[in-house]
Amino acid sequence: MISEEFEFRAPTKLAEALSLLERYGDDAKILAGGMSLVPMMTLGLVRPKTVISFNHITDLNFVIDAKDVIRIGAMTRHDTVAHHDLIKKHLPLLATAAVGIGDVQVRHRGTIGGSLAHADPAADYPPVMLVAGAQFRIQSAKGDRMVKAAEFFTGLMQTAVGAGEVLSEIHVPKLPAGAGSAYLRLHRVEGSFPIVNAAAVIEKGFKSARVAIGGVGESAVMIDVTKHLSKGVSDQSLRAISDAAYDASGDAYGDLNGDTEYRRAMARVYAQRVIKAAAAQIR
Ligand SMILES: Cc1cc2nc3c(=O)[nH]c(=O)nc-3n(C[C@H](O)[C@H](O)[C@H](O)COP(=O)(O)OP(=O)(O)OC[C@H]3O[C@@H](n4cnc5c(N)ncnc54)[C@H](O)[C@@H]3O)c2cc1C
């Protein structure tokens, strides 16, 4: 039960939503899929005076081929991300990440924008956004800016989206021709949050290689492993990547699913596995 009263607004246009956000500032919360906001309100962790639903703003629900990038509207549901032909073709690792989120209800209500704005440290999308070099469009009544994924996640459940602002679109560069990519997650049972997750992109000829790991700090960490793979994948290069993943996970937290050392150990394992899986996809 949500014990606090709040005003509910449901604009149909982004411009109207932005002017409401400007008027209410920190007192307002955006309602996207509600998969995280509603439980937080039920537990009394957030008590917005106004809830602004974005569910009737149909202009924010799209997947568009825009030359080198795929543009995804913030209100696009996880299920659409998981099954959209453009995403499966150009960003298979993103489709893989989306298909594993929660259960069928969560995937049909939850949105990519809501998940990224919520910025859970072990959420499925952030490692993918980092290795793919995504950019985020942030809009307010006063302006419009693009923020790189590496600068978007600013701390534990903190992002570059400020009061009065909204994450409106995600621009994800298509994978370069021939590149290999992969996404893997460690979870207890189907439908549960990742404990640790990892994404990788390796360009053809090992010209560039990146791995990102979630669940091992306040937000996902990315490692440029191009130099480690200069001679391709070998036991030696995988060991070096595993060491780099361990070092990058120094801020790993502990919870009921695993303590700090377990998460760091899994960072080692999943960095190696995701690199091997991505390398196998190079064409
Ligand atoms: C049972 C269950 C299992 C789940 N399992 C997983 C899982 O395995 N992996 C995973 O990654 N996630 C999982 N989730 C979380 C799920 O992905 C949510 O969809 C996501 O965290 C929030 O998205 P939402 O659209 O529901 O946003 P909401 O809950 O509506 O909003 C979340 C927060 O983001 C803000 N917000 C929403 N949209 C925007 C926007 N466009 N711009 C700025 N701020 C915005 C809201 O004000 C709120 O503070 C699970 C959730 C549940 C309930």
Coordinates of C-alpha atoms and ligand atoms in Angstrom, one line a residue:
M1 CA 0.0 0.0 0.0
I2 CA 1.1 3.5 -0.8
S3 CA 0.3 5.5 2.3
E4 CA 1.1 9.0 1.1
E5 CA -1.2 11.0 -1.0
F6 CA 0.1 12.3 -4.3
E7 CA -1.1 14.2 -7.4
F8 CA -1.1 12.1 -10.6
R9 CA -0.5 13.6 -14.0
A10 CA -0.6 11.8 -17.3
P11 CA 0.5 14.1 -20.2
T12 CA 0.4 12.9 -23.8
K13 CA 3.2 15.1 -25.1
L14 CA 6.8 15.3 -24.0
A15 CA 6.7 19.1 -24.1
E16 CA 3.8 19.1 -21.6
A17 CA 5.7 16.6 -19.4
L18 CA 8.8 18.8 -19.4
S19 CA 6.9 21.8 -18.3
L20 CA 5.3 19.8 -15.5
L21 CA 8.7 18.6 -14.5
E22 CA 10.0 22.2 -14.5
R23 CA 7.1 23.3 -12.4
Y24 CA 7.4 20.5 -9.8
G25 CA 11.2 19.9 -9.8
D26 CA 12.4 17.6 -7.0
D27 CA 8.8 17.1 -5.8
A28 CA 7.9 15.1 -8.9
K29 CA 8.8 11.6 -10.0
I30 CA 8.4 10.2 -13.5
L31 CA 6.4 7.0 -13.7
A32 CA 7.7 4.8 -16.6
G33 CA 7.0 1.0 -16.1
G34 CA 6.6 1.5 -12.4
M35 CA 8.6 -1.7 -11.8
S36 CA 11.0 0.1 -9.4
L37 CA 9.2 3.3 -8.6
V38 CA 6.0 1.6 -7.2
P39 CA 7.9 -0.7 -4.9
M40 CA 10.0 2.2 -3.7
M41 CA 6.8 4.2 -3.0
T42 CA 5.2 1.3 -1.3
L43 CA 8.2 0.9 1.0
G44 CA 8.2 4.7 1.7
L45 CA 11.7 5.1 0.3
V46 CA 10.5 7.8 -2.0
R47 CA 7.5 10.1 -1.3
P48 CA 6.8 12.2 -4.4
K49 CA 4.2 14.9 -4.2
T50 CA 3.4 14.5 -7.9
V51 CA 3.8 11.4 -10.1
I52 CA 4.0 12.2 -13.8
S53 CA 3.2 9.1 -15.9
F54 CA 5.0 8.9 -19.2
N55 CA 2.8 6.0 -20.3
H56 CA 0.6 8.1 -22.7
I57 CA 3.6 9.8 -24.4
T58 CA 3.7 7.5 -27.4
D59 CA 6.4 9.6 -29.1
L60 CA 8.9 8.1 -26.6
N61 CA 8.2 4.5 -27.7
F62 CA 10.3 3.7 -30.8
V63 CA 13.2 1.9 -32.2
I64 CA 14.7 3.6 -35.3
D65 CA 17.5 2.9 -37.7
A66 CA 19.4 6.2 -37.9
K67 CA 22.4 5.4 -40.1
D68 CA 25.2 4.4 -37.7
V69 CA 23.1 4.3 -34.6
I70 CA 19.9 2.7 -33.4
R71 CA 17.8 5.2 -31.6
I72 CA 15.6 3.8 -28.8
G73 CA 12.9 5.8 -27.1
A74 CA 13.0 5.8 -23.3
M75 CA 9.5 4.4 -23.0
T76 CA 10.4 1.3 -25.1
R77 CA 9.5 -1.8 -23.1
H78 CA 12.1 -4.5 -22.4
D79 CA 10.1 -7.0 -24.4
T80 CA 10.4 -4.8 -27.5
V81 CA 14.1 -4.3 -27.0
A82 CA 14.5 -8.1 -26.7
H83 CA 12.6 -8.9 -29.9
H84 CA 13.0 -6.0 -32.2
D85 CA 14.6 -7.0 -35.6
L86 CA 16.8 -3.9 -35.8
I87 CA 18.2 -4.6 -32.3
K88 CA 18.7 -8.3 -32.9
K89 CA 20.5 -7.6 -36.2
H90 CA 22.8 -4.7 -35.1
L91 CA 23.0 -5.0 -31.3
P92 CA 22.5 -8.7 -30.5
L93 CA 24.1 -8.3 -27.0
L94 CA 21.4 -5.7 -26.1
A95 CA 18.6 -8.1 -27.2
T96 CA 20.2 -10.8 -25.1
A97 CA 20.4 -8.5 -22.1
A98 CA 16.7 -7.5 -22.4
V99 CA 15.4 -11.0 -22.8
G100 CA 16.8 -12.0 -19.4
I101 CA 15.3 -9.1 -17.4
G102 CA 12.9 -10.3 -14.7
D103 CA 9.9 -12.2 -15.8
V104 CA 7.4 -11.7 -18.6
Q105 CA 5.3 -9.1 -16.7
V106 CA 8.4 -7.1 -15.8
R107 CA 9.5 -7.2 -19.5
H108 CA 6.2 -6.0 -20.7
R109 CA 5.9 -3.1 -18.3
G110 CA 9.5 -2.1 -17.5
T111 CA 11.2 0.4 -19.9
I112 CA 14.7 0.8 -21.1
G113 CA 14.7 4.5 -20.0
G114 CA 13.3 3.6 -16.6
S115 CA 15.9 1.0 -16.0
L116 CA 18.8 3.2 -17.1
A117 CA 17.5 6.2 -15.0
H118 CA 17.0 3.9 -12.0
A119 CA 20.7 2.8 -12.4
D120 CA 20.7 -0.3 -10.2
P121 CA 24.4 -1.4 -9.9
A122 CA 23.6 -4.9 -11.2
A123 CA 20.9 -4.1 -13.8
D124 CA 21.2 -5.8 -17.2
Y125 CA 21.6 -2.8 -19.5
P126 CA 24.5 -0.7 -18.1
P127 CA 27.4 -3.0 -19.1
V128 CA 26.0 -3.3 -22.6
M129 CA 25.6 0.5 -22.9
L130 CA 29.2 1.0 -21.8
V131 CA 30.8 -1.5 -24.3
A132 CA 28.6 -0.4 -27.2
G133 CA 29.5 3.3 -26.6
A134 CA 25.9 4.5 -26.2
Q135 CA 24.9 8.1 -25.8
F136 CA 21.9 9.3 -23.8
R137 CA 19.6 12.2 -24.8
I138 CA 18.6 14.2 -21.7
Q139 CA 15.9 16.9 -22.2
S140 CA 14.3 19.5 -20.0
A141 CA 12.1 22.5 -20.6
K142 CA 15.4 24.5 -20.9
G143 CA 17.4 22.4 -23.2
D144 CA 18.6 19.2 -24.7
R145 CA 22.0 17.5 -24.3
M146 CA 23.8 14.2 -25.1
V147 CA 25.7 12.3 -22.4
K148 CA 28.1 9.4 -23.0
A149 CA 27.3 6.2 -21.2
A150 CA 30.6 6.4 -19.4
E151 CA 29.5 9.8 -17.9
F152 CA 25.9 8.9 -17.4
F153 CA 26.2 6.6 -14.4
T154 CA 27.6 8.9 -11.6
G155 CA 27.2 6.7 -8.5
L156 CA 25.0 4.3 -6.6
M157 CA 21.6 4.7 -8.3
Q158 CA 22.7 8.1 -9.5
T159 CA 22.8 9.4 -13.0
A160 CA 23.5 12.6 -15.0
V161 CA 19.7 13.2 -15.2
G162 CA 19.0 16.2 -12.9
A163 CA 15.8 17.7 -11.4
G164 CA 13.4 18.8 -14.2
E165 CA 15.2 16.6 -16.7
V166 CA 14.2 13.4 -18.5
L167 CA 16.1 10.7 -20.3
S168 CA 14.3 10.7 -23.6
E169 CA 16.3 8.6 -26.0
I170 CA 19.2 6.1 -26.1
H171 CA 21.5 6.2 -29.1
V172 CA 23.5 3.0 -29.5
P173 CA 26.1 2.7 -32.3
K174 CA 25.6 -0.3 -34.5
L175 CA 28.3 -2.9 -34.0
P176 CA 31.1 -2.5 -36.6
A177 CA 31.0 -5.0 -39.4
G178 CA 32.4 -8.4 -38.4
A179 CA 32.6 -7.4 -34.7
G180 CA 31.9 -10.1 -32.1
S181 CA 29.8 -9.3 -29.0
A182 CA 28.3 -11.1 -26.0
Y183 CA 26.3 -10.6 -22.8
L184 CA 26.3 -12.9 -19.9
R185 CA 24.7 -12.8 -16.4
L186 CA 25.1 -14.8 -13.2
H187 CA 21.8 -15.2 -11.4
R188 CA 20.3 -17.5 -8.8
V189 CA 17.1 -18.5 -10.6
E190 CA 15.3 -17.5 -13.8
G191 CA 13.7 -14.1 -13.3
S192 CA 16.0 -12.9 -10.6
F193 CA 18.4 -9.9 -10.8
P194 CA 21.9 -10.5 -12.0
I195 CA 24.5 -11.0 -9.2
V196 CA 27.3 -10.2 -11.6
N197 CA 26.9 -9.5 -15.3
A198 CA 29.3 -8.8 -18.2
A199 CA 29.2 -7.5 -21.8
A200 CA 32.0 -7.4 -24.4
V201 CA 32.6 -6.1 -27.9
I202 CA 35.6 -7.1 -29.9
E203 CA 36.2 -5.5 -33.3
K204 CA 37.3 -7.7 -36.2
G205 CA 41.1 -8.2 -36.2
F206 CA 41.1 -7.4 -32.5
K207 CA 41.5 -3.7 -33.4
S208 CA 39.6 -2.7 -30.3
A209 CA 38.1 -4.7 -27.4
R210 CA 36.1 -3.7 -24.4
V211 CA 34.6 -5.5 -21.5
A212 CA 32.2 -4.1 -18.9
I213 CA 31.1 -5.8 -15.6
G214 CA 28.1 -5.0 -13.4
G215 CA 27.3 -5.9 -9.8
V216 CA 30.8 -5.2 -8.7
G217 CA 30.6 -1.5 -7.5
E218 CA 28.3 1.5 -7.4
S219 CA 27.9 1.3 -11.1
A220 CA 29.2 -1.0 -13.9
V221 CA 33.0 -0.8 -14.7
M222 CA 34.5 -0.9 -18.2
I223 CA 37.9 -2.1 -19.1
D224 CA 39.6 -1.5 -22.5
V225 CA 41.2 -4.8 -23.2
T226 CA 42.6 -4.1 -26.6
K227 CA 46.2 -4.4 -25.5
H228 CA 45.5 -7.7 -23.8
L229 CA 44.1 -9.2 -27.0
S230 CA 46.7 -7.8 -29.4
K231 CA 47.7 -11.3 -30.2
G232 CA 44.2 -12.8 -30.0
V233 CA 42.6 -14.9 -27.3
S234 CA 45.0 -17.2 -25.4
D235 CA 45.3 -18.6 -21.9
Q236 CA 47.7 -15.8 -21.2
S237 CA 45.5 -13.0 -22.5
L238 CA 42.4 -14.4 -20.7
R239 CA 44.5 -14.5 -17.4
A240 CA 45.5 -10.9 -17.9
I241 CA 41.9 -9.9 -18.6
S242 CA 40.7 -11.8 -15.5
D243 CA 43.3 -9.9 -13.4
A244 CA 42.2 -6.6 -14.8
A245 CA 38.5 -7.5 -14.0
Y246 CA 39.5 -8.3 -10.4
D247 CA 41.4 -5.1 -10.0
A248 CA 38.5 -3.1 -11.5
S249 CA 36.1 -4.6 -9.0
G250 CA 37.8 -3.3 -5.9
D251 CA 34.6 -1.4 -4.8
A252 CA 32.4 -4.5 -5.0
Y253 CA 29.7 -4.6 -2.3
G254 CA 28.4 -7.6 -0.4
D255 CA 24.8 -8.6 0.0
L256 CA 22.8 -11.8 0.6
N257 CA 23.7 -13.0 -2.9
G258 CA 27.4 -12.8 -2.5
D259 CA 30.1 -11.0 -0.5
T260 CA 32.8 -8.7 -1.9
E261 CA 35.3 -11.5 -2.6
Y262 CA 32.7 -13.7 -4.3
R263 CA 31.7 -10.8 -6.6
R264 CA 35.3 -10.1 -7.4
A265 CA 35.9 -13.8 -8.2
M266 CA 32.9 -13.8 -10.4
A267 CA 34.1 -10.7 -12.2
R268 CA 37.2 -12.7 -13.1
V269 CA 35.2 -15.7 -14.4
Y270 CA 32.6 -13.6 -16.3
A271 CA 35.2 -11.3 -17.9
Q272 CA 36.9 -14.4 -19.3
R273 CA 33.7 -16.1 -20.4
V274 CA 32.2 -13.0 -22.1
I275 CA 35.5 -12.4 -24.0
K276 CA 35.6 -16.0 -25.2
A277 CA 31.9 -15.8 -26.3
A278 CA 32.4 -12.4 -28.1
A279 CA 35.6 -13.7 -29.8
A280 CA 33.6 -16.7 -31.1
Q281 CA 31.2 -14.3 -32.8
I282 CA 33.8 -12.4 -34.8
R283 CA 33.1 -12.9 -38.6
Ligands
LIG1 C1 10.3 -8.7 -10.0 C2 11.3 -7.8 -10.7 C3 12.4 -8.3 -11.3 C4 13.3 -7.5 -12.0 N1 14.4 -8.1 -12.6 C5 15.3 -7.4 -13.2 C6 16.4 -7.9 -13.8 O1 16.6 -9.1 -13.8 N2 17.3 -7.1 -14.5 C7 17.1 -5.8 -14.5 O2 17.9 -5.1 -15.1 N3 16.1 -5.2 -13.9 C8 15.1 -5.9 -13.3 N4 14.0 -5.3 -12.7 C9 13.9 -3.9 -12.8 C10 13.2 -3.5 -14.1 O3 14.1 -3.6 -15.2 C11 12.6 -2.2 -14.1 O4 11.9 -2.1 -15.3 C12 13.5 -1.0 -14.1 O5 14.3 -1.0 -13.0 C13 12.8 0.3 -14.0 O6 12.1 0.6 -15.2 P1 10.6 1.1 -15.2 O7 10.3 1.5 -16.6 O8 9.7 0.2 -14.5 O9 10.8 2.5 -14.3 P2 10.0 3.1 -13.1 O10 10.0 2.1 -12.0 O11 8.8 3.7 -13.5 O12 11.0 4.2 -12.7 C14 12.3 3.9 -12.0 C15 13.0 5.3 -11.7 O13 13.5 5.9 -12.8 C16 12.8 7.2 -13.0 N5 12.5 7.3 -14.4 C17 11.8 6.5 -15.2 N6 11.8 6.8 -16.5 C18 12.7 7.9 -16.6 C19 13.1 8.7 -17.7 N7 12.8 8.4 -18.9 N8 13.9 9.7 -17.4 C20 14.3 10.0 -16.1 N9 13.9 9.3 -15.0 C21 13.1 8.2 -15.3 C22 11.6 7.1 -12.1 O14 11.2 8.4 -11.7 C23 12.1 6.3 -11.0 O15 12.8 7.0 -10.1 C24 13.1 -6.1 -12.1 C25 12.0 -5.5 -11.5 C26 11.0 -6.4 -10.8 C27 9.8 -5.7 -10.2

